[in-house]
C-alpha cells in the first residue's frame, strides 16, 4: 500500500469532531468524500477530502456503528455526481483509544478506504487515521489545512 496523507481542512475537522460529540452517548459516524487516484494496487484515495459528511449510526450503540444505509446511498450518489467517491469513513470511540478494535478490523469494508477514529476517552478528542487491509492496520499521517 502506498503512503497516503489524510488532508482535512480545519472546517472538515470541526465537522468530524462536532458530529462525534453530537452522537454521544452513542458512537457517531460519517463518510469522507474525495478523489481516488491510480495506485500500484488499484485506485486509492488521494488523501484530499472534498466533504466530511456526518451520517446516522444505524446501530444506535455506544460500542459499534453502522453507517445508515440511506445516508450511504445518498453520499455515493452525491459523490458520483461531482466526480468523487467515498474514500473513507469515520467513527468515534466513546470509551476506548483512537485505534481500530477487532470489530473495526473485521468490518473494514474496503481496503482502499481511510478509516478515521476519534477517541473521546480522555476529554480532548484524539483523531487518528488508518488503512485496514487483510487485517493489517497501517496508521496514516493527518494534516490540517486552513480553509
Short mmCIF file of C-alpha atoms in Angstrom, two decimals:
data_model
loop_
_atom_site.label_atom_id
_atom_site.label_comp_id
_atom_site.label_asym_id
_atom_site.label_seq_id
_atom_site.Cartn_x
_atom_site.Cartn_y
_atom_site.Cartn_z
CA UNK A 1 0.00 0.00 0.00
CA UNK A 2 1.29 3.42 -0.88
CA UNK A 3 1.64 6.04 1.85
CA UNK A 4 -1.30 8.40 1.98
CA UNK A 5 -1.57 11.58 3.99
CA UNK A 6 -5.10 12.41 5.08
CA UNK A 7 -5.62 16.10 4.38
CA UNK A 8 -8.54 17.69 6.18
CA UNK A 9 -9.48 21.34 6.19
CA UNK A 10 -10.00 22.94 9.58
CA UNK A 11 -13.76 23.08 8.94
CA UNK A 12 -13.88 19.38 7.97
CA UNK A 13 -12.01 18.57 11.17
CA UNK A 14 -14.56 20.60 13.17
CA UNK A 15 -17.44 18.79 11.41
CA UNK A 16 -15.98 15.39 12.30
CA UNK A 17 -15.22 16.26 15.92
CA UNK A 18 -18.58 18.03 16.36
CA UNK A 19 -20.51 15.07 14.99
CA UNK A 20 -18.72 12.79 17.45
CA UNK A 21 -19.89 14.92 20.36
CA UNK A 22 -23.37 15.23 18.85
CA UNK A 23 -23.59 11.43 18.72
CA UNK A 24 -23.00 10.92 22.44
CA UNK A 25 -23.68 8.70 24.29
CA UNK A 26 -23.53 6.53 21.13
CA UNK A 27 -20.70 6.20 18.63
CA UNK A 28 -21.04 8.69 15.79
CA UNK A 29 -20.06 8.02 12.19
CA UNK A 30 -19.72 9.71 8.84
CA UNK A 31 -18.22 9.40 5.40
CA UNK A 32 -15.27 11.06 3.70
CA UNK A 33 -15.75 12.02 0.06
CA UNK A 34 -12.93 12.86 -2.31
CA UNK A 35 -10.93 11.84 -5.37
CA UNK A 36 -9.38 8.45 -5.97
CA UNK A 37 -6.13 8.14 -7.92
CA UNK A 38 -4.41 5.24 -9.63
CA UNK A 39 -2.05 3.40 -7.35
CA UNK A 40 0.11 0.31 -7.71
CA UNK A 41 -2.65 -1.86 -6.23
CA UNK A 42 -5.60 -0.17 -7.98
CA UNK A 43 -7.43 3.01 -7.08
CA UNK A 44 -6.56 4.63 -3.77
CA UNK A 45 -7.67 7.84 -2.08
CA UNK A 46 -5.55 10.85 -2.94
CA UNK A 47 -5.75 11.86 0.71
CA UNK A 48 -7.63 15.07 -0.08
CA UNK A 49 -11.16 15.22 1.31
CA UNK A 50 -13.77 17.30 -0.51
CA UNK A 51 -16.51 16.66 2.05
CA UNK A 52 -16.81 15.28 5.56
CA UNK A 53 -20.43 14.08 5.76
CA UNK A 54 -21.98 13.10 9.11
CA UNK A 55 -24.27 10.07 8.90
CA UNK A 56 -26.63 8.29 11.24
CA UNK A 57 -25.40 5.31 13.25
CA UNK A 58 -27.93 2.61 12.42
CA UNK A 59 -26.70 0.58 15.43
CA UNK A 60 -27.57 3.37 17.90
CA UNK A 61 -24.83 1.92 20.13
CA UNK A 62 -22.01 3.21 22.31
CA UNK A 63 -19.85 0.25 21.24
CA UNK A 64 -20.49 -0.27 17.50
CA UNK A 65 -21.51 1.65 14.42
CA UNK A 66 -23.07 1.02 11.05
CA UNK A 67 -23.46 3.90 8.61
CA UNK A 68 -27.17 4.34 7.93
CA UNK A 69 -27.80 2.73 4.51
CA UNK A 70 -29.86 5.72 3.29
CA UNK A 71 -27.03 8.08 4.19
CA UNK A 72 -24.54 5.80 2.44
CA UNK A 73 -26.59 5.69 -0.76
CA UNK A 74 -27.09 9.47 -0.75
CA UNK A 75 -23.35 10.04 -0.24
CA UNK A 76 -22.49 7.63 -3.07
CA UNK A 77 -24.84 9.43 -5.46
CA UNK A 78 -23.68 12.91 -4.46
CA UNK A 79 -20.01 11.94 -4.74
CA UNK A 80 -20.52 10.37 -8.16
CA UNK A 81 -22.40 13.43 -9.41
CA UNK A 82 -19.34 15.59 -8.81
CA UNK A 83 -16.69 13.10 -9.87
CA UNK A 84 -15.67 12.00 -6.37
CA UNK A 85 -16.02 8.74 -4.49
CA UNK A 86 -16.39 7.64 -0.91
CA UNK A 87 -12.78 7.46 0.21
CA UNK A 88 -13.28 6.69 3.87
CA UNK A 89 -15.35 6.59 6.98
CA UNK A 90 -15.02 7.95 10.48
CA UNK A 91 -16.48 6.92 13.77
CA UNK A 92 -15.98 7.74 17.41
CA UNK A 93 -14.76 5.58 20.23
CA UNK A 94 -16.61 6.79 23.29
CA UNK A 95 -14.71 4.66 25.82
CA UNK A 96 -11.53 3.50 24.12
CA UNK A 97 -8.47 4.89 22.37
CA UNK A 98 -8.36 6.00 18.72
CA UNK A 99 -7.14 2.65 17.44
CA UNK A 100 -9.11 0.09 15.41
CA UNK A 101 -10.84 -2.51 17.56
CA UNK A 102 -11.13 -6.14 16.50
CA UNK A 103 -14.67 -5.31 15.35
CA UNK A 104 -13.40 -2.36 13.31
CA UNK A 105 -10.89 -4.61 11.58
CA UNK A 106 -13.48 -7.34 10.84
CA UNK A 107 -15.94 -4.79 9.47
CA UNK A 108 -13.47 -2.82 7.32
CA UNK A 109 -15.42 -2.90 4.05
CA UNK A 110 -12.87 -1.55 1.59
CA UNK A 111 -9.08 -1.93 1.81
CA UNK A 112 -8.62 1.31 -0.16
CA UNK A 113 -10.62 3.39 2.32
CA UNK A 114 -9.24 5.64 5.02
CA UNK A 115 -10.61 4.74 8.45
CA UNK A 116 -10.70 7.67 10.87
CA UNK A 117 -11.29 7.09 14.56
CA UNK A 118 -11.95 9.86 17.06
CA UNK A 119 -11.46 8.93 20.70
CA UNK A 120 -13.45 10.85 23.28
CA UNK A 121 -11.99 8.80 26.14
CA UNK A 122 -9.59 11.38 27.57
CA UNK A 123 -11.54 14.66 27.35
CA UNK A 124 -9.77 16.27 24.41
CA UNK A 125 -10.72 14.45 21.21
CA UNK A 126 -7.96 12.45 19.51
CA UNK A 127 -8.33 11.93 15.73
CA UNK A 128 -6.21 9.28 14.03
CA UNK A 129 -6.41 7.72 10.56
CA UNK A 130 -5.65 4.23 9.26
CA UNK A 131 -5.79 1.89 6.30
CA UNK A 132 -7.02 -1.60 7.08
CA UNK A 133 -6.33 -4.32 4.53
CA UNK A 134 -6.20 -8.06 5.12
CA UNK A 135 -6.43 -7.43 8.88
CA UNK A 136 -3.27 -5.28 8.69
CA UNK A 137 -3.58 -1.85 10.28
CA UNK A 138 -1.40 0.97 8.93
CA UNK A 139 -1.54 4.40 10.53
CA UNK A 140 -1.65 7.41 8.22
CA UNK A 141 -0.41 10.92 8.82
CA UNK A 142 -3.11 13.57 9.21
CA UNK A 143 -2.57 17.16 8.10
CA UNK A 144 -4.93 20.03 8.83
CA UNK A 145 -5.13 22.70 6.16
CA UNK A 146 -6.53 26.19 6.52
CA UNK A 147 -9.87 26.80 4.84
#
